[in-house]
mmCIF file of C-alpha atoms and ligand atoms in Angstrom:
data_model
loop_
_atom_site.group_PDB
_atom_site.id
_atom_site.type_symbol
_atom_site.label_atom_id
_atom_site.label_comp_id
_atom_site.label_asym_id
_atom_site.label_seq_id
_atom_site.Cartn_x
_atom_site.Cartn_y
_atom_site.Cartn_z
ATOM 1 C CA MET A 497 5.169 5.268 -13.992
ATOM 2 C CA LYS A 498 8.649 6.835 -14.201
ATOM 3 C CA LEU A 499 11.085 4.967 -16.415
ATOM 4 C CA GLY A 500 14.879 4.955 -16.281
ATOM 5 C CA ILE A 501 17.278 4.157 -19.115
ATOM 6 C CA VAL A 502 21.004 3.552 -18.617
ATOM 7 C CA GLY A 503 23.048 3.740 -21.838
ATOM 8 C CA LEU A 504 21.579 6.338 -24.182
ATOM 9 C CA GLY A 505 22.741 4.835 -27.484
ATOM 10 C CA LEU A 506 20.880 3.384 -30.467
ATOM 11 C CA ILE A 507 18.632 1.078 -28.408
ATOM 12 C CA GLY A 508 18.372 3.152 -25.208
ATOM 13 C CA GLY A 509 17.809 6.344 -27.198
ATOM 14 C CA SER A 510 15.161 4.752 -29.429
ATOM 15 C CA LEU A 511 13.355 3.373 -26.370
ATOM 16 C CA GLY A 512 13.431 6.829 -24.782
ATOM 17 C CA LEU A 513 11.901 8.511 -27.851
ATOM 18 C CA ASP A 514 9.027 5.998 -28.049
ATOM 19 C CA LEU A 515 8.346 5.785 -24.320
ATOM 20 C CA ARG A 516 8.181 9.586 -23.962
ATOM 21 C CA ASP A 517 5.824 9.671 -26.975
ATOM 22 C CA ARG A 518 3.591 7.278 -25.003
ATOM 23 C CA GLY A 519 3.468 9.685 -22.068
ATOM 24 C CA PHE A 520 6.064 8.202 -19.717
ATOM 25 C CA GLU A 521 8.545 10.407 -17.884
ATOM 26 C CA VAL A 522 11.993 9.127 -18.883
ATOM 27 C CA LEU A 523 15.148 9.613 -16.807
ATOM 28 C CA GLY A 524 18.385 8.832 -18.618
ATOM 29 C CA VAL A 525 21.914 8.028 -17.501
ATOM 30 C CA SER A 526 24.849 7.694 -19.859
ATOM 31 C CA ARG A 527 28.637 7.680 -19.758
ATOM 32 C CA ARG A 528 29.350 11.022 -21.453
ATOM 33 C CA GLN A 529 27.877 14.421 -20.628
ATOM 34 C CA SER A 530 27.663 15.254 -24.350
ATOM 35 C CA THR A 531 25.369 12.223 -24.828
ATOM 36 C CA CYS A 532 23.167 13.305 -21.902
ATOM 37 C CA ASP A 533 22.859 16.836 -23.314
ATOM 38 C CA LEU A 534 22.025 15.555 -26.792
ATOM 39 C CA ALA A 535 19.524 13.021 -25.395
ATOM 40 C CA VAL A 536 17.549 15.788 -23.689
ATOM 41 C CA ALA A 537 17.762 18.014 -26.788
ATOM 42 C CA MET A 538 16.528 15.147 -29.030
ATOM 43 C CA GLY A 539 13.630 14.276 -26.701
ATOM 44 C CA VAL A 540 15.082 10.899 -25.684
ATOM 45 C CA ALA A 541 14.856 11.760 -21.962
ATOM 46 C CA ASP A 542 13.153 14.380 -19.793
ATOM 47 C CA ARG A 543 16.280 14.596 -17.668
ATOM 48 C CA ALA A 544 19.694 12.968 -18.133
ATOM 49 C CA SER A 545 22.784 12.690 -15.985
ATOM 50 C CA LEU A 546 26.083 10.861 -15.559
ATOM 51 C CA ASP A 547 24.961 10.008 -12.035
ATOM 52 C CA LEU A 548 22.994 6.806 -11.435
ATOM 53 C CA SER A 549 21.357 8.383 -8.358
ATOM 54 C CA LEU A 550 18.975 10.149 -10.809
ATOM 55 C CA LEU A 551 17.248 6.763 -11.175
ATOM 56 C CA ALA A 552 16.262 6.543 -7.494
ATOM 57 C CA GLU A 553 12.854 7.883 -8.617
ATOM 58 C CA ALA A 554 12.371 5.318 -11.407
ATOM 59 C CA ASP A 555 9.823 2.500 -11.134
ATOM 60 C CA LEU A 556 11.332 0.466 -13.973
ATOM 61 C CA ILE A 557 14.823 0.752 -15.474
ATOM 62 C CA PHE A 558 16.072 -0.456 -18.871
ATOM 63 C CA ILE A 559 19.802 -1.244 -18.939
ATOM 64 C CA CYS A 560 20.912 -0.500 -22.509
ATOM 65 C CA THR A 561 24.694 -0.435 -22.110
ATOM 66 C CA PRO A 562 27.062 -2.756 -23.994
ATOM 67 C CA ILE A 563 26.672 -6.343 -22.742
ATOM 68 C CA ALA A 564 29.834 -6.311 -20.608
ATOM 69 C CA LYS A 565 28.528 -3.356 -18.579
ATOM 70 C CA ILE A 566 25.021 -4.657 -17.812
ATOM 71 C CA ALA A 567 25.721 -6.538 -14.555
ATOM 72 C CA PRO A 568 28.353 -3.997 -13.307
ATOM 73 C CA THR A 569 25.818 -1.196 -13.911
ATOM 74 C CA ILE A 570 23.177 -2.999 -11.844
ATOM 75 C CA GLU A 571 25.711 -3.452 -9.036
ATOM 76 C CA GLN A 572 26.379 0.299 -9.040
ATOM 77 C CA LEU A 573 22.637 1.103 -9.185
ATOM 78 C CA ILE A 574 21.568 -1.039 -6.243
ATOM 79 C CA PRO A 575 22.402 1.485 -3.458
ATOM 80 C CA TYR A 576 19.911 3.969 -4.983
ATOM 81 C CA LEU A 577 16.970 1.639 -5.626
ATOM 82 C CA ARG A 578 13.805 0.675 -3.767
ATOM 83 C CA PRO A 579 13.307 -3.123 -3.602
ATOM 84 C CA GLU A 580 10.180 -2.900 -5.795
ATOM 85 C CA THR A 581 12.026 -1.199 -8.684
ATOM 86 C CA ILE A 582 12.017 -3.447 -11.743
ATOM 87 C CA ILE A 583 15.195 -3.763 -13.806
ATOM 88 C CA THR A 584 15.239 -5.144 -17.333
ATOM 89 C CA ASP A 585 17.996 -5.249 -19.937
ATOM 90 C CA VAL A 586 18.152 -5.298 -23.745
ATOM 91 C CA GLY A 587 21.342 -7.345 -24.215
ATOM 92 C CA SER A 588 21.607 -9.489 -27.347
ATOM 93 C CA VAL A 589 22.742 -12.537 -25.318
ATOM 94 C CA LYS A 590 20.642 -13.757 -22.419
ATOM 95 C CA ALA A 591 21.823 -16.807 -20.414
ATOM 96 C CA PRO A 592 24.980 -15.318 -18.801
ATOM 97 C CA ILE A 593 23.359 -11.912 -18.306
ATOM 98 C CA VAL A 594 20.167 -13.273 -16.762
ATOM 99 C CA SER A 595 22.156 -15.509 -14.466
ATOM 100 C CA ASP A 596 24.411 -12.653 -13.231
ATOM 101 C CA CYS A 597 21.687 -9.997 -12.993
ATOM 102 C CA ALA A 598 19.010 -12.153 -11.348
ATOM 103 C CA ALA A 599 21.576 -12.991 -8.664
ATOM 104 C CA LEU A 600 22.056 -9.258 -8.052
ATOM 105 C CA TRP A 601 18.418 -8.069 -8.151
ATOM 106 C CA ASP A 602 15.234 -10.062 -7.396
ATOM 107 C CA ASN A 603 13.056 -7.888 -9.615
ATOM 108 C CA PHE A 604 15.149 -8.462 -12.744
ATOM 109 C CA VAL A 605 13.592 -9.487 -16.073
ATOM 110 C CA GLY A 606 15.817 -10.318 -19.051
ATOM 111 C CA GLY A 607 14.777 -8.929 -22.439
ATOM 112 C CA HIS A 608 15.975 -8.547 -26.019
ATOM 113 C CA PRO A 609 14.213 -6.316 -28.524
ATOM 114 C CA MET A 610 15.092 -7.828 -31.907
ATOM 115 C CA ALA A 611 15.526 -4.526 -33.731
ATOM 116 C CA GLY A 612 18.507 -2.435 -34.712
ATOM 117 C CA THR A 613 20.403 -0.659 -37.447
ATOM 118 C CA ALA A 614 24.079 -0.587 -38.437
ATOM 119 C CA ASN A 615 24.499 2.712 -36.542
ATOM 120 C CA SER A 616 25.319 3.384 -32.928
ATOM 121 C CA GLY A 617 25.202 6.156 -30.346
ATOM 122 C CA VAL A 618 22.377 8.471 -29.358
ATOM 123 C CA GLU A 619 22.517 10.251 -32.745
ATOM 124 C CA ALA A 620 21.343 6.946 -34.282
ATOM 125 C CA ALA A 621 18.200 6.773 -32.069
ATOM 126 C CA GLU A 622 14.994 6.411 -34.113
ATOM 127 C CA ARG A 623 11.293 6.614 -33.384
ATOM 128 C CA ASN A 624 9.280 3.395 -33.986
ATOM 129 C CA LEU A 625 12.397 1.210 -34.205
ATOM 130 C CA PHE A 626 10.557 -1.543 -32.289
ATOM 131 C CA GLN A 627 7.284 -1.295 -34.230
ATOM 132 C CA GLY A 628 6.539 -4.705 -35.767
ATOM 133 C CA ALA A 629 9.682 -6.246 -34.228
ATOM 134 C CA THR A 630 9.839 -9.234 -31.895
ATOM 135 C CA TYR A 631 10.672 -8.481 -28.263
ATOM 136 C CA VAL A 632 11.965 -11.595 -26.493
ATOM 137 C CA ILE A 633 11.535 -11.810 -22.720
ATOM 138 C CA THR A 634 13.525 -14.498 -20.937
ATOM 139 C CA PRO A 635 12.245 -15.196 -17.418
ATOM 140 C CA THR A 636 13.550 -17.903 -15.119
ATOM 141 C CA GLU A 637 11.487 -19.895 -12.626
ATOM 142 C CA LYS A 638 12.340 -17.204 -10.020
ATOM 143 C CA THR A 639 11.197 -14.173 -12.083
ATOM 144 C CA SER A 640 8.295 -12.228 -10.545
ATOM 145 C CA VAL A 641 5.164 -12.558 -12.697
ATOM 146 C CA ALA A 642 4.165 -8.948 -11.901
ATOM 147 C CA ALA A 643 7.568 -7.654 -13.087
ATOM 148 C CA LEU A 644 7.408 -9.841 -16.197
ATOM 149 C CA ASN A 645 3.950 -8.471 -17.044
ATOM 150 C CA LYS A 646 5.108 -4.843 -16.664
ATOM 151 C CA VAL A 647 8.005 -5.408 -19.100
ATOM 152 C CA LYS A 648 5.655 -7.268 -21.458
ATOM 153 C CA ASP A 649 3.120 -4.404 -21.420
ATOM 154 C CA LEU A 650 5.840 -1.850 -22.207
ATOM 155 C CA ALA A 651 7.179 -3.987 -25.072
ATOM 156 C CA CYS A 652 3.650 -4.318 -26.503
ATOM 157 C CA SER A 653 3.157 -0.541 -26.187
ATOM 158 C CA LEU A 654 6.174 -0.116 -28.516
ATOM 159 C CA GLY A 655 4.311 -2.098 -31.202
ATOM 160 C CA SER A 656 6.462 -5.207 -30.712
ATOM 161 C CA SER A 657 5.175 -8.748 -30.473
ATOM 162 C CA VAL A 658 6.426 -10.503 -27.380
ATOM 163 C CA ILE A 659 7.896 -14.005 -27.241
ATOM 164 C CA ILE A 660 8.612 -15.510 -23.847
ATOM 165 C CA THR A 661 11.275 -18.205 -23.698
ATOM 166 C CA ALA A 662 14.116 -19.539 -21.562
ATOM 167 C CA PRO A 663 17.460 -17.663 -21.777
ATOM 168 C CA THR A 664 19.320 -20.728 -23.085
ATOM 169 C CA VAL A 665 16.752 -21.362 -25.823
ATOM 170 C CA HIS A 666 17.017 -17.690 -26.840
ATOM 171 C CA ASP A 667 20.810 -17.931 -27.085
ATOM 172 C CA ARG A 668 20.732 -21.087 -29.224
ATOM 173 C CA ALA A 669 18.149 -19.558 -31.579
ATOM 174 C CA VAL A 670 19.887 -16.176 -31.976
ATOM 175 C CA ALA A 671 23.194 -17.935 -32.659
ATOM 176 C CA TRP A 672 21.537 -19.275 -35.843
ATOM 177 C CA ILE A 673 19.721 -16.210 -37.097
ATOM 178 C CA SER A 674 21.844 -13.343 -35.787
ATOM 179 C CA HIS A 675 25.301 -14.275 -34.481
ATOM 180 C CA LEU A 676 26.284 -16.893 -37.132
ATOM 181 C CA PRO A 677 25.193 -14.554 -39.962
ATOM 182 C CA VAL A 678 27.487 -11.804 -38.583
ATOM 183 C CA MET A 679 30.488 -14.171 -38.697
ATOM 184 C CA VAL A 680 29.557 -15.594 -42.114
ATOM 185 C CA SER A 681 29.090 -12.108 -43.539
ATOM 186 C CA ALA A 682 32.354 -10.845 -41.993
ATOM 187 C CA GLY A 683 34.097 -13.964 -43.369
ATOM 188 C CA LEU A 684 32.751 -13.153 -46.829
ATOM 189 C CA ILE A 685 34.102 -9.578 -46.716
ATOM 190 C CA SER A 686 37.489 -10.828 -45.431
ATOM 191 C CA ALA A 687 37.695 -13.500 -48.153
ATOM 192 C CA VAL A 688 36.845 -11.101 -50.979
ATOM 193 C CA THR A 689 39.271 -8.438 -49.802
ATOM 194 C CA ALA A 690 42.061 -11.063 -49.555
ATOM 195 C CA GLU A 691 41.957 -11.440 -53.379
ATOM 196 C CA THR A 692 45.570 -11.029 -54.518
ATOM 197 C CA ASP A 693 44.834 -10.125 -58.147
ATOM 198 C CA SER A 694 44.442 -6.368 -57.763
ATOM 199 C CA GLN A 695 42.692 -5.965 -61.121
ATOM 200 C CA ALA A 696 40.082 -8.619 -60.225
ATOM 201 C CA LEU A 697 39.593 -7.073 -56.770
ATOM 202 C CA LYS A 698 39.107 -3.611 -58.241
ATOM 203 C CA LEU A 699 36.547 -4.978 -60.706
ATOM 204 C CA ALA A 700 34.759 -6.956 -57.960
ATOM 205 C CA ILE A 701 34.447 -3.767 -55.890
ATOM 206 C CA SER A 702 32.976 -1.838 -58.784
ATOM 207 C CA LEU A 703 30.589 -4.685 -59.768
ATOM 208 C CA ALA A 704 29.254 -5.318 -56.243
ATOM 209 C CA SER A 705 25.564 -4.460 -56.003
ATOM 210 C CA SER A 706 22.382 -5.755 -54.355
ATOM 211 C CA GLY A 707 23.511 -9.374 -53.755
ATOM 212 C CA PHE A 708 26.749 -8.317 -52.104
ATOM 213 C CA ARG A 709 24.992 -5.513 -50.227
ATOM 214 C CA ASP A 710 22.545 -8.056 -48.700
ATOM 215 C CA THR A 711 25.133 -10.688 -47.854
ATOM 216 C CA SER A 712 27.761 -8.279 -46.457
ATOM 217 C CA ARG A 713 25.411 -6.019 -44.463
ATOM 218 C CA VAL A 714 25.652 -7.625 -41.017
ATOM 219 C CA GLY A 715 29.394 -8.284 -41.371
ATOM 220 C CA GLY A 716 29.923 -4.562 -41.878
ATOM 221 C CA GLY A 717 28.102 -3.525 -38.665
ATOM 222 C CA ASN A 718 29.229 -2.435 -35.187
ATOM 223 C CA PRO A 719 32.416 -4.473 -34.365
ATOM 224 C CA GLU A 720 31.854 -4.083 -30.608
ATOM 225 C CA LEU A 721 28.500 -5.883 -30.915
ATOM 226 C CA GLY A 722 29.955 -8.732 -32.999
ATOM 227 C CA LEU A 723 32.721 -9.231 -30.474
ATOM 228 C CA MET A 724 30.262 -9.319 -27.570
ATOM 229 C CA MET A 725 28.151 -11.939 -29.386
ATOM 230 C CA ALA A 726 31.232 -14.159 -29.730
ATOM 231 C CA GLN A 727 32.390 -13.602 -26.144
ATOM 232 C CA TYR A 728 29.016 -14.030 -24.451
ATOM 233 C CA ASN A 729 27.372 -16.620 -26.716
ATOM 234 C CA ARG A 730 30.603 -18.501 -27.421
ATOM 235 C CA GLU A 731 29.365 -22.103 -27.098
ATOM 236 C CA GLU A 732 26.226 -21.667 -29.195
ATOM 237 C CA LEU A 733 28.051 -19.581 -31.797
ATOM 238 C CA LEU A 734 30.821 -22.177 -32.148
ATOM 239 C CA ARG A 735 28.243 -24.947 -32.450
ATOM 240 C CA SER A 736 26.436 -23.130 -35.270
ATOM 241 C CA MET A 737 29.706 -22.176 -37.021
ATOM 242 C CA LYS A 738 30.907 -25.796 -37.003
ATOM 243 C CA GLN A 739 27.639 -26.958 -38.544
ATOM 244 C CA TYR A 740 27.958 -24.157 -41.117
ATOM 245 C CA ARG A 741 31.551 -25.217 -41.926
ATOM 246 C CA HIS A 742 30.299 -28.782 -42.385
ATOM 247 C CA ASN A 743 27.670 -27.561 -44.876
ATOM 248 C CA LEU A 744 30.234 -25.433 -46.729
ATOM 249 C CA ASP A 745 32.570 -28.468 -46.964
ATOM 250 C CA ARG A 746 29.682 -30.475 -48.415
ATOM 251 C CA PHE A 747 29.171 -27.798 -51.094
ATOM 252 C CA ILE A 748 32.899 -27.911 -51.939
ATOM 253 C CA GLU A 749 32.813 -31.723 -52.200
ATOM 254 C CA LEU A 750 29.799 -31.676 -54.531
ATOM 255 C CA ILE A 751 31.294 -29.030 -56.801
ATOM 256 C CA GLU A 752 34.685 -30.763 -56.902
ATOM 257 C CA ALA A 753 32.916 -34.016 -57.795
ATOM 258 C CA GLU A 754 30.734 -32.179 -60.338
ATOM 259 C CA ASN A 755 27.739 -33.694 -58.582
ATOM 260 C CA TRP A 756 25.342 -31.153 -60.047
ATOM 261 C CA GLN A 757 22.220 -33.119 -59.206
ATOM 262 C CA ALA A 758 22.984 -33.183 -55.463
ATOM 263 C CA LEU A 759 23.913 -29.498 -55.538
ATOM 264 C CA GLU A 760 20.673 -28.635 -57.319
ATOM 265 C CA ASP A 761 18.669 -30.647 -54.774
ATOM 266 C CA ILE A 762 20.231 -28.660 -51.921
ATOM 267 C CA LEU A 763 19.611 -25.316 -53.638
ATOM 268 C CA LYS A 764 15.973 -26.271 -54.330
ATOM 269 C CA SER A 765 15.533 -27.220 -50.695
ATOM 270 C CA THR A 766 17.113 -23.970 -49.395
ATOM 271 C CA ARG A 767 14.880 -21.927 -51.698
ATOM 272 C CA ALA A 768 11.810 -23.748 -50.319
ATOM 273 C CA LYS A 769 12.856 -23.305 -46.677
ATOM 274 C CA ARG A 770 13.906 -19.625 -46.696
ATOM 275 C CA PRO A 771 10.359 -18.151 -46.620
ATOM 276 C CA ASP A 772 9.782 -19.834 -43.225
ATOM 277 C CA PHE A 773 12.264 -17.395 -41.700
ATOM 278 C CA LEU A 774 11.015 -14.160 -43.209
HETATM 279 P P1 LIG B 2105 25.319 1.888 -28.655
HETATM 280 O O1 LIG B 2105 24.541 2.627 -29.685
HETATM 281 O O2 LIG B 2105 26.795 1.878 -28.720
HETATM 282 O O3 LIG B 2105 24.848 2.457 -27.244
HETATM 283 C C1 LIG B 2105 25.382 2.070 -26.019
HETATM 284 C C2 LIG B 2105 25.471 3.310 -25.160
HETATM 285 O O4 LIG B 2105 25.838 2.896 -23.855
HETATM 286 C C3 LIG B 2105 26.540 4.289 -25.621
HETATM 287 O O5 LIG B 2105 25.928 5.354 -26.313
HETATM 288 C C4 LIG B 2105 27.229 4.736 -24.339
HETATM 289 O O6 LIG B 2105 26.924 6.067 -24.038
HETATM 290 C C5 LIG B 2105 26.520 3.945 -23.249
HETATM 291 N N1 LIG B 2105 27.429 3.401 -22.267
HETATM 292 C C6 LIG B 2105 28.532 2.644 -22.479
HETATM 293 N N2 LIG B 2105 29.061 2.279 -21.307
HETATM 294 C C7 LIG B 2105 28.263 2.820 -20.352
HETATM 295 C C8 LIG B 2105 28.293 2.809 -18.950
HETATM 296 N N3 LIG B 2105 29.230 2.151 -18.275
HETATM 297 N N4 LIG B 2105 27.311 3.471 -18.272
HETATM 298 C C9 LIG B 2105 26.348 4.134 -18.937
HETATM 299 N N5 LIG B 2105 26.275 4.189 -20.276
HETATM 300 C C10 LIG B 2105 27.230 3.532 -20.957
HETATM 301 O O7 LIG B 2105 24.877 0.355 -28.602
HETATM 302 P P2 LIG B 2105 23.442 -0.282 -28.854
HETATM 303 O O8 LIG B 2105 23.419 -0.843 -30.228
HETATM 304 O O9 LIG B 2105 22.378 0.649 -28.404
HETATM 305 O O10 LIG B 2105 23.531 -1.543 -27.886
HETATM 306 C C11 LIG B 2105 23.204 -1.435 -26.523
HETATM 307 C C12 LIG B 2105 22.684 -2.755 -26.031
HETATM 308 O O11 LIG B 2105 21.585 -3.150 -26.837
HETATM 309 C C13 LIG B 2105 23.695 -3.897 -26.070
HETATM 310 O O12 LIG B 2105 23.620 -4.630 -24.878
HETATM 311 C C14 LIG B 2105 23.242 -4.742 -27.259
HETATM 312 O O13 LIG B 2105 23.540 -6.113 -27.070
HETATM 313 C C15 LIG B 2105 21.756 -4.485 -27.267
HETATM 314 N N6 LIG B 2105 21.098 -4.601 -28.569
HETATM 315 C C16 LIG B 2105 21.653 -4.049 -29.678
HETATM 316 C C17 LIG B 2105 20.999 -4.166 -30.887
HETATM 317 C C18 LIG B 2105 21.566 -3.563 -32.157
HETATM 318 O O14 LIG B 2105 21.220 -4.023 -33.250
HETATM 319 N N7 LIG B 2105 22.389 -2.553 -32.087
HETATM 320 C C19 LIG B 2105 19.769 -4.819 -30.970
HETATM 321 C C20 LIG B 2105 19.209 -5.337 -29.801
HETATM 322 C C21 LIG B 2105 19.886 -5.234 -28.606
HETATM 323 P P3 LIG B 2105 27.867 7.345 -24.217
HETATM 324 O O15 LIG B 2105 27.455 7.875 -25.558
HETATM 325 O O16 LIG B 2105 27.415 8.194 -23.078
HETATM 326 O O17 LIG B 2105 29.298 6.913 -24.155
#
């Protein structure tokens, strides 16, 4: 089976490294020639080009571009493809993408490998990035079972465990565990850096260690990704942020009222619940 990858960045590049290691021929397309050259030199792709016609030979194509370019890329690819070619994507939001892409291509299967780092671009590509990660596949009632199974087999071959769920359920869940944390963490960094006492700010910067590193990590990641989460998962993100604001207000009320017992009860309950997520 020949595989195509469009968008040779962190995710596309990492997929290319692993899939070639598993014996697949990988054809890559990216936006810049320098990325294509580096991808071939790094072993991400056997061949790489700026021209989507390279993928006419591919049996299955991963679209790994930024979210806004996924559907437009499929539109541009269509003239080169055979009807049996399977297209899947790796976008971090699913409902709007699956709806647009399934309307363009019958053999489309939505996917989201839940793995990443704070880096971007082909230079950031890593072997075994998907090992032990969850790979969510989001079919609709129209998705071909054969196409779904091919994407599932490839995800399993990367060492990922596959979860199959509806696109809307995926988007509500990732709002809680991925998109809300980015906004909370970015809000934390913004709040700290707005400190007007320059001596206190300087000391805070020099004292920051593991706790601040953990809580600020996702707010200090790729801004393009954070923006796309907000634009494409707007309703679910707003819903989770409003609930979060409500909880933060409750904390403020309890501390203002010196209601230490209620605060302690909440902190005991959050400590008990956290292991469920990790
Ligand atoms: P990235 O490292 O910035 O890679 C995206 C690559 O897409 C860039 O290297 C760029 O290539 C290429 N590109 C941009 N526009 C293109 C176009 N019109 N045609 C062809 N190639 C184009 O980003 P990423 O983190 O891999 O994210 C890619 C996708 O994976 C996104 O949809 C994101 O939602 C999803 N995702 C990300 C993560 C994460 O944690 N980062 C996790 C799971 C899923 P050039 O270098 O050639 O310009």
